[in-house]
Tab-separated table of C-alpha atoms and ligand atoms in Angstrom:
chain	number	residue	atom	x	y	z
A	198	MET	CA	116.095	313.093	-86.707
A	199	ASP	CA	114.962	312.274	-90.199
A	200	VAL	CA	112.967	309.272	-89.962
A	201	LYS	CA	113.394	306.487	-91.882
A	202	PHE	CA	111.066	303.322	-91.751
A	203	ALA	CA	112.400	300.156	-92.224
A	204	PRO	CA	111.188	298.529	-95.725
A	205	VAL	CA	108.727	295.672	-95.721
A	206	ILE	CA	109.618	292.323	-95.305
A	207	ALA	CA	106.814	290.043	-96.856
A	208	ASN	CA	104.199	291.278	-99.338
A	209	SER	CA	100.832	290.899	-98.540
A	210	ILE	CA	99.857	290.338	-102.239
A	211	ASN	CA	101.974	286.760	-101.873
A	212	PHE	CA	99.928	285.349	-99.776
A	213	PRO	CA	96.120	283.669	-100.266
A	214	GLU	CA	93.453	285.079	-99.670
A	215	ALA	CA	92.707	284.585	-95.776
A	216	ARG	CA	90.133	282.227	-94.784
A	217	ILE	CA	90.686	283.239	-90.989
A	218	ARG	CA	90.935	287.528	-91.100
A	219	ALA	CA	92.633	289.509	-88.984
A	220	THR	CA	89.314	291.728	-88.141
A	221	PRO	CA	85.343	290.672	-88.371
A	222	GLY	CA	83.674	290.589	-91.151
A	223	PHE	CA	80.248	292.962	-91.476
A	224	SER	CA	76.859	290.646	-91.702
A	225	LEU	CA	73.380	292.776	-91.833
A	226	THR	CA	72.817	291.071	-88.205
A	227	ASP	CA	75.534	293.851	-86.941
A	228	ILE	CA	72.856	296.686	-87.189
A	229	ARG	CA	70.099	294.959	-85.513
A	230	THR	CA	69.439	297.288	-82.223
A	231	LEU	CA	70.648	300.441	-81.464
A	232	TRP	CA	72.459	299.992	-77.755
A	233	GLN	CA	75.075	302.755	-77.514
A	234	SER	CA	75.690	305.017	-74.508
A	235	ASP	CA	75.699	308.397	-73.951
A	236	ALA	CA	79.878	308.130	-73.841
A	237	LEU	CA	80.255	308.233	-77.509
A	238	LYS	CA	78.625	311.745	-77.867
A	239	GLN	CA	81.308	313.399	-76.333
A	240	CYS	CA	83.922	312.130	-79.034
A	241	ASN	CA	85.034	313.129	-82.542
A	242	TYR	CA	83.861	310.311	-85.073
A	243	THR	CA	87.106	310.482	-87.585
A	244	ARG	CA	87.857	308.788	-90.922
A	245	ASN	CA	90.493	306.758	-89.201
A	246	GLY	CA	92.860	306.376	-86.031
A	247	ARG	CA	96.088	308.333	-87.969
A	248	ALA	CA	93.583	311.090	-88.585
A	249	ALA	CA	92.300	311.402	-84.593
A	250	ILE	CA	96.386	311.685	-84.454
A	251	GLY	CA	96.770	313.753	-86.792
A	252	ILE	CA	93.439	316.167	-85.785
A	253	ALA	CA	94.794	316.027	-81.567
A	254	ALA	CA	98.934	316.421	-82.720
A	255	GLN	CA	97.108	319.504	-84.828
A	256	GLN	CA	94.611	321.146	-81.793
A	257	LEU	CA	97.908	320.545	-79.374
A	258	MET	CA	100.470	321.800	-81.442
A	259	GLN	CA	102.461	324.672	-79.201
A	260	THR	CA	102.547	327.874	-81.622
A	261	GLN	CA	105.700	329.797	-79.939
A	262	GLY	CA	108.766	327.491	-80.445
A	263	SER	CA	109.512	324.150	-81.763
A	264	ASN	CA	107.250	320.808	-80.876
A	265	VAL	CA	109.126	317.136	-80.017
A	266	VAL	CA	106.945	314.409	-79.783
A	267	LEU	CA	107.992	311.129	-77.876
A	268	LEU	CA	106.719	308.267	-79.563
A	269	PRO	CA	107.391	304.436	-79.179
A	270	ALA	CA	110.013	302.678	-80.842
A	271	TYR	CA	107.846	299.809	-82.059
A	272	HIS	CA	104.909	301.067	-83.921
A	273	CYS	CA	103.265	301.544	-87.266
A	274	PRO	CA	103.708	304.543	-89.196
A	275	ALA	CA	100.655	305.481	-89.338
A	276	LEU	CA	101.365	306.950	-85.986
A	277	VAL	CA	104.113	308.406	-86.433
A	278	GLU	CA	103.171	310.291	-90.079
A	279	PRO	CA	100.702	312.562	-88.508
A	280	PHE	CA	103.806	314.232	-86.523
A	281	LEU	CA	106.376	314.080	-89.577
A	282	TRP	CA	103.632	316.137	-91.302
A	283	LEU	CA	102.370	318.854	-88.869
A	284	GLY	CA	106.771	319.330	-88.583
A	285	TYR	CA	106.863	317.806	-85.244
A	286	GLN	CA	110.537	316.411	-84.273
A	287	VAL	CA	109.778	313.092	-83.709
A	288	ARG	CA	111.977	311.077	-80.871
A	289	PHE	CA	111.686	307.216	-80.466
A	290	TYR	CA	111.358	305.906	-76.474
A	291	PRO	CA	112.775	302.219	-76.866
A	292	VAL	CA	110.483	299.490	-75.336
A	293	GLN	CA	111.379	296.651	-73.561
A	294	PRO	CA	110.274	292.758	-74.450
A	295	ASP	CA	106.390	292.800	-72.725
A	296	LEU	CA	106.142	296.120	-75.006
A	297	SER	CA	106.525	297.739	-71.574
A	298	VAL	CA	109.061	301.028	-71.078
A	299	ASP	CA	112.144	301.333	-68.827
A	300	ALA	CA	110.427	304.539	-66.448
A	301	ASN	CA	114.198	306.118	-65.435
A	302	LEU	CA	114.796	305.688	-69.017
A	303	PHE	CA	112.023	307.595	-70.314
A	304	GLN	CA	111.964	309.623	-67.538
A	305	ARG	CA	115.538	310.851	-69.184
A	306	MET	CA	114.009	311.455	-72.472
A	307	LEU	CA	111.433	313.544	-70.944
A	308	THR	CA	114.038	316.530	-71.646
A	309	ALA	CA	112.610	320.395	-71.811
A	310	ASP	CA	112.496	320.771	-75.002
A	311	VAL	CA	109.815	318.064	-75.611
A	312	THR	CA	106.276	319.183	-75.583
A	313	HIS	CA	104.287	315.974	-76.664
A	314	CYS	CA	103.941	312.299	-75.390
A	315	LEU	CA	102.169	309.651	-77.407
A	316	LEU	CA	101.417	306.560	-75.224
A	317	VAL	CA	100.087	303.519	-76.399
A	318	ARG	CA	97.703	300.727	-75.378
A	319	PHE	CA	99.595	298.129	-77.495
A	320	PHE	CA	97.200	295.756	-78.891
A	321	GLY	CA	94.543	296.659	-75.936
A	322	PHE	CA	97.090	296.131	-72.746
A	323	LYS	CA	97.902	298.535	-70.528
A	324	GLN	CA	101.761	297.644	-70.524
A	325	ASN	CA	102.487	300.397	-67.740
A	326	ILE	CA	101.057	303.931	-69.079
A	327	GLU	CA	99.593	304.636	-65.771
A	328	GLN	CA	103.135	305.053	-64.990
A	329	LEU	CA	104.283	306.902	-67.736
A	330	ILE	CA	101.261	308.934	-67.629
A	331	THR	CA	102.422	310.242	-64.301
A	332	LEU	CA	105.905	311.090	-65.351
A	333	SER	CA	104.597	312.748	-68.459
A	334	SER	CA	101.907	314.617	-66.699
A	335	ALA	CA	104.470	315.206	-63.285
A	336	ALA	CA	106.892	317.025	-66.668
A	337	GLY	CA	104.739	319.190	-68.046
A	338	LYS	CA	103.922	317.424	-70.994
A	339	VAL	CA	100.856	317.078	-73.355
A	340	ILE	CA	99.651	313.435	-73.363
A	341	ILE	CA	98.043	311.767	-76.351
A	342	GLU	CA	96.960	308.277	-75.449
A	343	ASP	CA	96.759	305.956	-78.603
A	344	CYS	CA	93.779	303.199	-77.352
A	345	ALA	CA	93.913	302.278	-81.367
A	346	HIS	CA	93.840	298.698	-80.373
A	347	GLY	CA	91.565	298.933	-77.499
A	348	LEU	CA	88.075	300.617	-78.649
A	349	LEU	CA	86.036	298.732	-75.859
A	350	ASP	CA	87.745	299.885	-73.250
A	351	PHE	CA	88.372	303.618	-74.629
A	352	VAL	CA	84.117	303.989	-75.184
A	353	SER	CA	84.237	302.876	-70.752
A	354	GLY	CA	87.143	305.489	-70.121
A	355	VAL	CA	85.118	308.262	-71.630
A	356	GLN	CA	83.524	308.629	-69.224
A	357	GLN	CA	85.661	308.964	-66.397
A	358	PRO	CA	88.106	311.143	-68.396
A	359	ASP	CA	91.638	311.463	-67.369
A	360	PRO	CA	92.685	315.535	-66.957
A	361	ARG	CA	96.248	314.511	-67.316
A	362	VAL	CA	95.898	313.127	-70.754
A	363	ALA	CA	94.710	315.990	-73.405
A	364	ALA	CA	93.568	313.828	-76.370
A	365	ARG	CA	92.789	310.349	-76.548
A	366	ILE	CA	91.797	308.591	-79.708
A	367	CYS	CA	91.296	304.958	-81.011
A	368	SER	CA	90.587	302.761	-84.218
A	369	ILE	CA	86.866	301.289	-84.889
A	370	ASN	CA	87.345	299.286	-87.724
A	371	LYS	CA	90.450	297.294	-86.052
A	372	ILE	CA	87.871	295.930	-83.595
A	373	LEU	CA	84.297	296.222	-85.154
A	374	PRO	CA	83.374	295.157	-88.737
A	375	THR	CA	83.530	298.541	-90.086
A	376	ILE	CA	86.324	299.715	-93.106
A	377	ASP	CA	87.033	302.741	-92.226
A	378	GLY	CA	86.527	304.533	-88.231
A	379	GLY	CA	88.178	306.321	-85.487
A	380	LEU	CA	87.386	308.242	-82.219
A	381	LEU	CA	88.871	311.293	-80.656
A	382	TYR	CA	88.048	312.248	-77.304
A	383	MET	CA	89.760	315.642	-76.666
A	384	TYR	CA	89.773	317.084	-72.678
A	385	ALA	CA	89.229	320.330	-74.395
A	386	GLN	CA	87.044	319.678	-77.521
A	387	PRO	CA	88.535	320.245	-80.645
A	388	ALA	CA	87.839	323.405	-82.267
A	389	GLN	CA	86.373	322.262	-85.564
A	390	GLN	CA	84.187	318.994	-86.071
A	391	PRO	CA	85.385	316.708	-89.074
A	392	GLN	CA	82.065	316.363	-90.879
A	393	HIS	CA	80.804	313.395	-93.028
A	394	CYS	CA	81.526	312.677	-96.484
A	395	GLY	CA	78.650	313.259	-99.099
A	396	TRP	CA	75.657	311.228	-99.660
A	397	TYR	CA	77.236	309.346	-103.129
A	398	GLU	CA	80.726	308.334	-101.041
A	399	GLU	CA	78.493	306.865	-98.126
A	400	LEU	CA	76.565	304.819	-100.432
A	401	LYS	CA	79.889	303.635	-102.204
A	402	GLY	CA	81.048	303.199	-98.640
A	403	VAL	CA	77.880	301.185	-98.038
A	404	ALA	CA	78.665	299.336	-101.468
A	405	PHE	CA	82.395	298.861	-100.774
A	406	LEU	CA	81.303	297.060	-96.794
A	407	LEU	CA	79.100	294.786	-98.809
A	408	LYS	CA	81.462	293.842	-101.112
A	409	ILE	CA	79.472	294.869	-104.239
A	410	PRO	CA	82.686	296.301	-105.950
A	411	GLN	CA	84.713	293.305	-104.819
A	412	LEU	CA	82.539	290.974	-106.381
A	413	LEU	CA	82.530	292.536	-109.904
A	414	GLN	CA	85.988	293.130	-110.014
A	415	ARG	CA	86.415	289.693	-109.611
A	416	VAL	CA	84.022	288.940	-112.237
A	417	ARG	CA	85.663	291.213	-114.371
A	418	LYS	CA	88.911	290.192	-113.122
A	419	ARG	CA	90.354	293.696	-112.329
A	420	ARG	CA	92.998	294.490	-110.708
A	421	ASN	CA	93.048	295.259	-106.899
A	422	ALA	CA	89.454	295.539	-105.824
A	423	THR	CA	90.510	297.354	-102.080
A	424	ASN	CA	92.351	300.309	-104.725
A	425	THR	CA	88.434	301.460	-106.243
A	426	LEU	CA	87.286	303.501	-103.244
A	427	THR	CA	89.981	305.724	-102.206
A	428	GLN	CA	90.774	306.039	-105.725
A	429	ASP	CA	88.834	309.038	-106.608
A	430	GLN	CA	89.380	310.399	-102.754
A	431	ALA	CA	92.990	310.072	-103.151
A	432	GLN	CA	94.820	313.245	-103.057
A	433	PRO	CA	98.871	312.919	-103.186
A	434	SER	CA	100.545	312.702	-100.586
A	435	ALA	CA	104.426	312.104	-99.214
A	436	PHE	CA	103.256	309.466	-96.382
A	437	LYS	CA	102.270	305.770	-96.832
A	438	TYR	CA	99.721	305.592	-94.822
A	439	PHE	CA	98.550	309.445	-93.901
A	440	ARG	CA	96.391	311.589	-95.980
A	441	PRO	CA	96.085	314.597	-94.829
A	442	ALA	CA	92.148	315.443	-96.621
A	443	ASP	CA	91.273	313.070	-93.908
A	444	LEU	CA	91.953	315.721	-91.172
A	445	THR	CA	88.647	317.480	-91.995
A	446	SER	CA	86.370	314.230	-92.330
A	447	ALA	CA	84.219	312.405	-90.045
A	448	SER	CA	84.031	308.556	-90.641
A	449	PHE	CA	81.150	307.175	-93.127
A	450	ARG	CA	77.854	307.485	-91.381
A	451	HIS	CA	76.965	303.361	-91.289
A	452	THR	CA	80.398	303.170	-89.338
A	453	LYS	CA	78.799	304.900	-87.019
A	454	LEU	CA	75.942	303.240	-87.047
A	455	ILE	CA	77.734	299.847	-86.657
A	456	VAL	CA	79.223	300.932	-83.729
A	457	GLN	CA	75.729	302.575	-82.474
A	458	SER	CA	74.323	298.859	-82.805
A	459	SER	CA	77.410	296.756	-81.046
A	460	HIS	CA	76.599	295.350	-77.909
A	461	PHE	CA	80.320	295.887	-76.160
A	462	PRO	CA	79.797	293.908	-72.923
A	463	ASP	CA	79.652	290.575	-75.576
A	464	ILE	CA	81.763	291.014	-77.782
A	465	LYS	CA	84.685	291.840	-74.961
A	466	ALA	CA	83.148	289.008	-73.328
A	467	LYS	CA	83.832	286.932	-77.135
A	468	ARG	CA	87.388	288.621	-77.735
A	469	ARG	CA	88.161	287.252	-74.430
A	470	ALA	CA	87.037	283.934	-74.391
A	471	ASN	CA	88.348	283.659	-77.538
A	472	TYR	CA	92.101	285.020	-76.383
A	473	ARG	CA	91.924	282.317	-73.365
A	474	TYR	CA	90.638	279.599	-75.565
A	475	LEU	CA	94.225	280.210	-77.587
A	476	VAL	CA	96.292	280.793	-75.196
A	477	ARG	CA	95.167	277.279	-73.610
A	478	GLY	CA	95.744	275.905	-76.656
A	479	LEU	CA	98.782	277.709	-77.605
A	480	ALA	CA	100.630	276.251	-74.302
A	481	ALA	CA	102.411	273.176	-75.845
A	482	ALA	CA	103.762	275.160	-79.262
A	483	THR	CA	107.579	275.194	-79.865
A	484	ALA	CA	107.590	277.564	-82.539
A	485	GLY	CA	107.202	280.619	-80.249
A	486	SER	CA	104.973	281.916	-76.761
A	487	CYS	CA	102.312	284.308	-75.984
A	488	LEU	CA	103.279	287.690	-75.465
A	489	TYR	CA	100.420	287.709	-72.553
A	490	PRO	CA	99.998	284.552	-71.512
A	491	THR	CA	96.832	285.564	-69.148
A	492	ILE	CA	94.611	288.941	-69.364
A	493	SER	CA	93.600	291.041	-66.609
A	494	ASP	CA	90.300	293.216	-67.817
A	495	GLU	CA	91.617	294.212	-70.988
A	496	ALA	CA	89.283	293.678	-74.010
A	497	PRO	CA	92.248	292.195	-76.865
A	498	TYR	CA	92.686	293.050	-80.370
A	499	VAL	CA	94.750	289.937	-81.374
A	500	LEU	CA	96.918	287.849	-79.682
A	501	PRO	CA	100.483	288.837	-79.867
A	502	PHE	CA	102.500	285.611	-80.229
A	503	VAL	CA	106.645	285.893	-80.494
A	504	LEU	CA	108.031	283.656	-83.095
A	505	ARG	CA	111.410	281.623	-82.916
A	506	ASP	CA	111.841	281.904	-86.627
A	507	GLU	CA	110.419	284.720	-88.468
A	508	ASN	CA	110.157	282.838	-91.384
A	509	ASP	CA	107.348	280.815	-89.517
A	510	PHE	CA	105.381	284.341	-90.363
A	511	GLN	CA	105.222	283.500	-93.879
A	512	ARG	CA	104.377	279.955	-93.633
A	513	LEU	CA	101.027	281.242	-91.381
A	514	ARG	CA	99.609	283.200	-94.277
A	515	MET	CA	100.388	280.915	-96.795
A	516	GLN	CA	97.733	278.536	-94.590
A	517	ARG	CA	95.404	281.160	-95.083
A	518	ILE	CA	95.544	283.057	-91.409
A	519	GLN	CA	95.640	287.094	-91.602
A	520	VAL	CA	98.222	287.218	-89.249
A	521	LEU	CA	99.938	290.635	-89.264
A	522	ARG	CA	103.556	291.868	-88.637
A	523	TRP	CA	104.835	295.748	-87.797
A	524	GLU	CA	107.352	295.548	-90.365
A	525	GLU	CA	108.097	298.834	-91.324
A	526	ILE	CA	109.349	300.323	-88.032
A	527	ALA	CA	111.489	303.922	-87.821
A	528	ASP	CA	115.273	303.231	-87.233
A	529	SER	CA	115.367	304.099	-83.722
A	530	GLY	CA	118.019	301.808	-82.161
A	531	CYS	CA	115.825	300.032	-79.959
A	532	VAL	CA	116.933	296.214	-80.282
A	533	VAL	CA	113.223	294.907	-79.265
A	534	SER	CA	111.562	296.618	-82.138
A	535	GLU	CA	113.941	295.159	-84.472
A	536	ARG	CA	113.619	291.940	-83.530
A	537	TYR	CA	110.284	292.434	-83.506
A	538	ARG	CA	109.541	293.688	-86.500
A	539	SER	CA	109.815	290.325	-87.950
A	540	ARG	CA	109.116	288.340	-84.837
A	541	LEU	CA	106.079	289.258	-82.694
A	542	VAL	CA	103.082	288.449	-84.987
A	543	GLN	CA	99.445	289.516	-84.276
A	544	LEU	CA	96.978	285.954	-84.322
A	545	PRO	CA	93.170	286.988	-84.868
A	546	CYS	CA	91.108	286.603	-81.841
A	547	HIS	CA	88.103	288.792	-82.714
A	548	HIS	CA	84.683	288.208	-81.768
A	549	LYS	CA	83.382	286.417	-85.076
A	550	LEU	CA	85.623	284.080	-85.070
A	551	LYS	CA	84.351	280.303	-84.545
A	552	GLN	CA	85.857	277.555	-82.148
A	553	ALA	CA	86.865	275.944	-85.279
A	554	ASP	CA	88.622	278.920	-86.358
A	555	LEU	CA	90.599	279.153	-83.232
A	556	ASP	CA	91.476	275.254	-83.491
A	557	TYR	CA	92.548	275.935	-87.428
A	558	ILE	CA	94.914	278.551	-85.639
A	559	ILE	CA	96.300	276.630	-83.122
A	560	ASN	CA	96.723	273.636	-85.372
A	561	ALA	CA	98.663	276.025	-87.930
A	562	VAL	CA	100.828	277.342	-84.991
A	563	LEU	CA	101.310	273.900	-83.281
A	564	LYS	CA	102.230	272.288	-86.852
A	565	LEU	CA	105.118	274.726	-87.730
A	566	ALA	CA	107.473	272.707	-85.811
A	567	ASP	CA	107.184	269.573	-88.440
A	568	LYS	CA	108.957	271.697	-91.439
A	569	GLY	CA	110.586	268.455	-92.212
B	207	LIG	C1	99.022	301.907	-82.104
B	207	LIG	C2	98.229	302.835	-83.638
B	207	LIG	N1	98.100	303.550	-83.308
B	207	LIG	C3	97.302	304.158	-84.483
B	207	LIG	C4	96.951	303.156	-85.542
B	207	LIG	C5	96.377	303.973	-86.708
B	207	LIG	O1	95.225	303.705	-87.013
B	207	LIG	P1	93.823	303.602	-88.197
B	207	LIG	O2	94.613	302.517	-89.150
B	207	LIG	O3	93.154	303.515	-87.719
B	207	LIG	O4	94.556	304.934	-89.211
B	207	LIG	C6	97.442	302.425	-85.324
B	207	LIG	C7	97.385	301.174	-86.981
B	207	LIG	O5	97.603	300.462	-87.077
B	207	LIG	C8	98.207	301.480	-84.570
B	207	LIG	O6	98.786	300.024	-84.672
């Protein structure tokens, strides 16, 4: 199947700089104490989550016959591109409004030619992933579990690996204040380990984390600071998000240090408290509703919120809140994904948000009702 991604709906260069960012910013106090558990020693640090998917998909490829992977119809292209690069045939399974998957339909898609399944814990929530693991495993498929949004639960899960799952991946900079980073846990360790970059690149990375090039660029009024880090590392790629060179490089060393200095229980507790505060504040919103009004034991990445009016996304961005949305989904015929492409927005709830920030988000969403 030829994969065609939908175009971007709203271009972020048209929005003012965010006052409330989707992910936490770095401060030197983030590396005060080394806490880290042994669990992480069993994982490989990768350049990012998509590279972790790429390494897993490469290691787990069948050498005889074709490789066919089932992917969720609701996704960001970064999750799909590694498979396309490796020459997998991809098929998309539809999602339901709560992002769970219809088990009967999924089972019917587990045909004999399917070799792999990628299962996602969207936004750090479990949906019915356990059921999908059971079905995929019973059908003899290779399972890759995508916990890109669930670093904190990923780490606690590494200590009790599920032998049915061949590889689990997560993304570090979605949760922690780093500029790169992914983690890969494979039941059978990958044959090749990603390597750290040279010290010059490392220093450039540290400077970028500390926002030094961005400040210099602002002073010089140069264009688009975010490109400076990657310009000389960049290699031509047919893909918008995935760079094959990332498969061989580990995260920055300082990313690892930030992971090892992060006190996960505190971060989890703060994110959960922020999430609950937002849910309470948004209960009266008429512009839309929280996809998951309650949380069980998970650490949320963001608060998924379904808008009634898709243009409210722009309104929130104009209020300088870095709300995210997956717009570039592949054409799959899944009606929920098509609807969510413009309406499901991700509200920040990260652990560095202050009560004033949460109130600002709540007020901005409540005010969407007054369009005048
Ligand atoms: C579900 C999911 N998987 C994988 C990825 C890739 O992670 P990264 O951005 O760290 O490459 C993303 C990124 O948006 C994602 O949302």
